[in-house]
Amino acid sequence: MQHHDNRQRVGLIDYAALRQEVGIEQVLVILEFRPVVRKGPQLRGPCPIHKSSSATSRSFSVNLDRGVYKCFGCGSEGTTLDLCQAAFGGTLYEAAIDACQRLGIEPPRRK
């Protein structure tokens, strides 16, 4: 029964609206990402997901214009919400709620 309740709850977030509202750059701020290299919209630096051991690592790559990331160390890649889920853990729903709380915004709800 609880699993069914969780599925209903998942449908309450408007993920498309959340993707429009929250940019990957905002998530990088939450994660305290410090790029080592910046070329236009492309950032490279230590991975905030697997916590690169070197502060000068460039394994983590982000394209701010496209809102995508990839880590060449741990293999994690995707969009803003994928980054939230990889960094904060849990389900997509839980990661979305966590990101909204950290950003001080209300999660957009489906009508």
Coordinates of N, CA and C in Angstrom, one line a residue:
M1 N 0.8 -1.2 0.0 CA 0.0 0.0 0.0 C 0.9 1.3 0.0
Q2 N 1.9 1.3 0.8 CA 2.8 2.4 0.9 C 3.4 2.7 -0.5
H3 N 3.8 1.6 -1.2 CA 4.5 1.8 -2.5 C 3.5 2.6 -3.5
H4 N 2.2 2.2 -3.4 CA 1.2 2.9 -4.2 C 1.1 4.4 -3.9
D5 N 1.1 4.6 -2.6 CA 1.1 6.0 -2.1 C 2.3 6.8 -2.6
N6 N 3.5 6.2 -2.6 CA 4.7 6.8 -3.1 C 4.5 7.2 -4.6
R7 N 3.9 6.3 -5.4 CA 3.8 6.6 -6.8 C 2.8 7.8 -7.0
Q8 N 1.8 7.9 -6.2 CA 0.9 9.0 -6.3 C 1.6 10.3 -6.0
R9 N 2.4 10.2 -5.0 CA 3.2 11.4 -4.5 C 4.1 11.9 -5.6
V10 N 4.8 10.9 -6.3 CA 5.7 11.2 -7.3 C 5.0 12.1 -8.4
G11 N 3.8 11.7 -8.7 CA 3.1 12.5 -9.8 C 2.8 13.9 -9.4
L12 N 3.0 14.3 -8.2 CA 2.6 15.6 -7.8 C 3.6 16.7 -8.2
I13 N 4.9 16.3 -8.4 CA 5.9 17.3 -8.9 C 5.8 17.4 -10.4
D14 N 5.8 18.7 -10.8 CA 5.9 18.9 -12.3 C 7.4 19.0 -12.6
Y15 N 7.9 17.9 -13.1 CA 9.3 17.8 -13.4 C 9.8 18.7 -14.5
A16 N 8.9 18.8 -15.5 CA 9.2 19.7 -16.6 C 9.4 21.2 -16.1
A17 N 8.5 21.6 -15.3 CA 8.5 23.0 -14.7 C 9.8 23.1 -13.9
L18 N 10.1 22.1 -13.1 CA 11.3 22.1 -12.2 C 12.5 22.2 -13.1
R19 N 12.6 21.5 -14.2 CA 13.8 21.6 -15.0 C 13.9 23.0 -15.6
Q20 N 12.8 23.6 -15.9 CA 12.9 25.0 -16.4 C 13.3 26.0 -15.3
E21 N 12.9 25.7 -14.1 CA 13.1 26.7 -13.0 C 14.5 26.5 -12.4
V22 N 15.1 25.3 -12.3 CA 16.3 25.1 -11.6 C 17.4 24.7 -12.7
G23 N 18.4 25.6 -12.7 CA 19.5 25.3 -13.7 C 20.6 24.5 -13.0
I24 N 21.4 23.9 -13.9 CA 22.5 23.1 -13.4 C 23.5 23.9 -12.6
E25 N 23.6 25.2 -12.9 CA 24.6 26.1 -12.2 C 24.2 26.2 -10.8
Q26 N 22.8 26.3 -10.5 CA 22.3 26.4 -9.1 C 22.7 25.2 -8.3
V27 N 22.6 24.0 -9.0 CA 22.9 22.7 -8.3 C 24.4 22.7 -8.0
L28 N 25.2 23.2 -8.9 CA 26.7 23.2 -8.7 C 27.1 24.1 -7.5
V29 N 26.3 25.2 -7.3 CA 26.6 26.0 -6.1 C 26.3 25.3 -4.9
I30 N 25.1 24.6 -4.8 CA 24.8 23.8 -3.7 C 25.9 22.7 -3.4
L31 N 26.4 22.1 -4.4 CA 27.4 21.1 -4.2 C 28.8 21.7 -4.0
E32 N 28.9 23.0 -4.0 CA 30.2 23.7 -3.8 C 31.2 23.3 -4.8
F33 N 30.8 23.1 -6.0 CA 31.7 22.7 -7.1 C 32.6 23.9 -7.5
R34 N 33.9 23.6 -7.5 CA 34.9 24.6 -7.9 C 35.6 24.2 -9.1
P35 N 35.2 24.8 -10.3 CA 35.9 24.4 -11.5 C 37.4 24.7 -11.5
V36 N 38.1 23.9 -12.2 CA 39.6 24.1 -12.4 C 39.8 24.8 -13.7
V37 N 39.0 24.5 -14.7 CA 39.1 25.0 -16.0 C 37.7 25.5 -16.5
R38 N 37.7 26.7 -17.1 CA 36.4 27.1 -17.7 C 36.7 27.6 -19.1
K39 N 36.0 27.1 -20.1 CA 36.1 27.5 -21.5 C 34.7 27.8 -22.0
G40 N 34.3 29.1 -21.9 CA 32.9 29.4 -22.3 C 31.9 28.8 -21.3
P41 N 30.9 28.0 -21.9 CA 30.0 27.4 -21.0 C 30.4 26.0 -20.4
Q42 N 31.6 25.6 -20.8 CA 32.2 24.3 -20.4 C 33.0 24.5 -19.1
L43 N 32.7 23.7 -18.1 CA 33.5 23.7 -16.8 C 34.1 22.3 -16.6
R44 N 35.3 22.3 -16.1 CA 35.9 21.0 -15.7 C 36.4 21.2 -14.3
G45 N 36.3 20.1 -13.5 CA 36.9 20.1 -12.2 C 36.6 18.8 -11.4
P46 N 36.9 18.8 -10.1 CA 36.8 17.6 -9.4 C 35.3 17.2 -9.3
C47 N 35.0 15.9 -9.3 CA 33.6 15.4 -9.3 C 33.0 15.5 -7.9
P48 N 31.9 16.2 -7.8 CA 31.2 16.4 -6.5 C 30.4 15.1 -6.2
I49 N 30.3 14.2 -7.1 CA 29.5 13.0 -6.8 C 30.4 11.9 -6.1
H50 N 31.5 11.6 -6.8 CA 32.4 10.6 -6.2 C 33.5 11.2 -5.4
K51 N 33.4 12.5 -5.2 CA 34.3 13.3 -4.4 C 35.8 13.0 -4.8
S52 N 36.2 13.5 -5.9 CA 37.5 13.4 -6.4 C 38.5 13.7 -5.3
S53 N 39.6 12.9 -5.2 CA 40.6 13.1 -4.2 C 41.5 14.3 -4.4
S54 N 41.6 14.7 -5.7 CA 42.5 15.8 -6.0 C 41.7 17.1 -6.3
A55 N 42.0 18.2 -5.7 CA 41.3 19.5 -5.9 C 41.6 20.0 -7.4
T56 N 42.6 19.4 -8.0 CA 42.9 19.8 -9.4 C 42.4 18.9 -10.5
S57 N 41.6 17.9 -10.0 CA 41.1 16.9 -11.0 C 40.1 17.6 -12.0
R58 N 40.1 17.1 -13.2 CA 39.2 17.7 -14.2 C 38.3 16.6 -14.8
S59 N 38.0 15.6 -14.0 CA 37.2 14.4 -14.4 C 35.8 14.8 -14.6
F60 N 35.3 15.8 -14.0 CA 33.9 16.2 -14.0 C 33.7 17.4 -15.0
S61 N 32.8 17.2 -16.0 CA 32.6 18.1 -17.1 C 31.2 18.6 -17.1
V62 N 30.9 19.9 -17.2 CA 29.6 20.4 -17.2 C 29.5 21.4 -18.4
N63 N 28.4 21.3 -19.1 CA 28.1 22.3 -20.1 C 26.9 23.1 -19.6
L64 N 27.1 24.4 -19.2 CA 26.1 25.2 -18.6 C 25.0 25.5 -19.6
D65 N 25.3 25.8 -20.8 CA 24.3 26.1 -21.9 C 23.3 24.9 -22.1
R66 N 23.9 23.7 -22.1 CA 23.0 22.5 -22.4 C 22.4 21.9 -21.2
G67 N 23.0 22.3 -20.0 CA 22.5 21.8 -18.7 C 22.7 20.3 -18.5
V68 N 23.9 19.9 -18.9 CA 24.3 18.5 -18.8 C 25.7 18.3 -18.2
Y69 N 25.9 17.2 -17.6 CA 27.2 16.9 -17.0 C 27.7 15.5 -17.3
K70 N 29.0 15.2 -17.1 CA 29.5 13.9 -17.2 C 30.8 13.8 -16.4
C71 N 30.9 12.7 -15.7 CA 32.1 12.5 -14.9 C 32.9 11.3 -15.6
F72 N 34.1 11.6 -16.0 CA 34.9 10.6 -16.7 C 35.6 9.7 -15.7
G73 N 35.4 9.9 -14.4 CA 35.9 9.0 -13.4 C 34.9 8.0 -13.0
C74 N 33.7 8.5 -12.5 CA 32.7 7.5 -12.0 C 31.7 7.2 -13.0
G75 N 31.7 7.9 -14.2 CA 30.7 7.5 -15.2 C 29.4 8.1 -15.1
S76 N 29.1 8.9 -14.0 CA 27.8 9.5 -13.9 C 27.6 10.6 -14.9
E77 N 26.4 10.7 -15.5 CA 26.1 11.7 -16.5 C 24.6 12.0 -16.6
G78 N 24.3 13.1 -17.1 CA 22.9 13.4 -17.3 C 22.6 14.9 -17.2
T79 N 21.3 15.2 -16.8 CA 20.8 16.6 -16.8 C 20.8 17.0 -15.3
T80 N 20.3 18.2 -15.1 CA 20.2 18.8 -13.8 C 19.6 17.9 -12.7
L81 N 18.5 17.3 -13.0 CA 17.8 16.4 -12.0 C 18.6 15.1 -11.8
D82 N 19.2 14.7 -12.9 CA 20.1 13.5 -12.7 C 21.3 13.8 -11.8
L83 N 21.8 15.0 -11.9 CA 22.9 15.4 -11.0 C 22.4 15.5 -9.6
C84 N 21.2 16.0 -9.4 CA 20.6 16.1 -8.0 C 20.5 14.7 -7.4
Q85 N 20.0 13.8 -8.2 CA 19.7 12.4 -7.8 C 21.1 11.7 -7.5
A86 N 22.1 11.9 -8.3 CA 23.4 11.3 -8.1 C 24.1 11.8 -6.8
A87 N 23.9 13.1 -6.6 CA 24.6 13.8 -5.5 C 23.9 13.6 -4.2
F88 N 22.5 13.7 -4.2 CA 21.8 13.7 -3.0 C 21.3 12.3 -2.6
G89 N 21.2 11.4 -3.6 CA 20.8 10.0 -3.4 C 19.2 10.0 -3.4
G90 N 18.8 8.7 -3.2 CA 17.3 8.5 -3.2 C 16.7 8.5 -4.6
T91 N 15.4 8.5 -4.6 CA 14.6 8.5 -5.8 C 14.7 9.9 -6.5
L92 N 14.2 10.0 -7.7 CA 14.1 11.2 -8.4 C 13.2 12.2 -7.6
Y93 N 12.1 11.7 -7.1 CA 11.2 12.5 -6.3 C 12.0 13.1 -5.1
E94 N 12.7 12.2 -4.3 CA 13.4 12.7 -3.1 C 14.5 13.7 -3.5
A95 N 15.2 13.4 -4.5 CA 16.3 14.3 -5.0 C 15.7 15.7 -5.4
A96 N 14.5 15.7 -6.0 CA 13.9 16.9 -6.5 C 13.4 17.7 -5.2
I97 N 12.8 17.1 -4.3 CA 12.4 17.7 -3.0 C 13.6 18.3 -2.3
D98 N 14.7 17.5 -2.2 CA 15.9 17.9 -1.5 C 16.5 19.1 -2.2
A99 N 16.6 19.1 -3.5 CA 17.1 20.3 -4.2 C 16.3 21.5 -4.0
C100 N 15.0 21.4 -4.0 CA 14.1 22.5 -3.8 C 14.3 23.1 -2.4
Q101 N 14.4 22.2 -1.4 CA 14.6 22.7 0.0 C 15.9 23.4 0.1
R102 N 16.9 22.9 -0.5 CA 18.3 23.5 -0.4 C 18.3 24.9 -1.1
L103 N 17.5 25.0 -2.2 CA 17.4 26.3 -2.9 C 16.3 27.2 -2.3
G104 N 15.6 26.7 -1.4 CA 14.6 27.6 -0.8 C 13.4 27.9 -1.6
I105 N 13.0 26.9 -2.5 CA 11.9 27.1 -3.4 C 10.8 26.0 -3.2
E106 N 9.6 26.3 -3.6 CA 8.6 25.3 -3.5 C 8.7 24.5 -4.8
P107 N 8.6 23.1 -4.6 CA 8.6 22.3 -5.9 C 7.3 22.6 -6.7
P108 N 7.5 22.8 -8.0 CA 6.3 23.1 -8.8 C 5.4 21.8 -8.8
R109 N 4.1 22.0 -8.7 CA 3.2 20.9 -8.7 C 2.4 20.8 -9.9
R110 N 2.1 19.5 -10.3 CA 1.2 19.3 -11.4 C -0.2 19.8 -11.1
K111 N -0.9 20.3 -12.1 CA -2.3 20.8 -11.8 C -3.2 19.7 -12.1

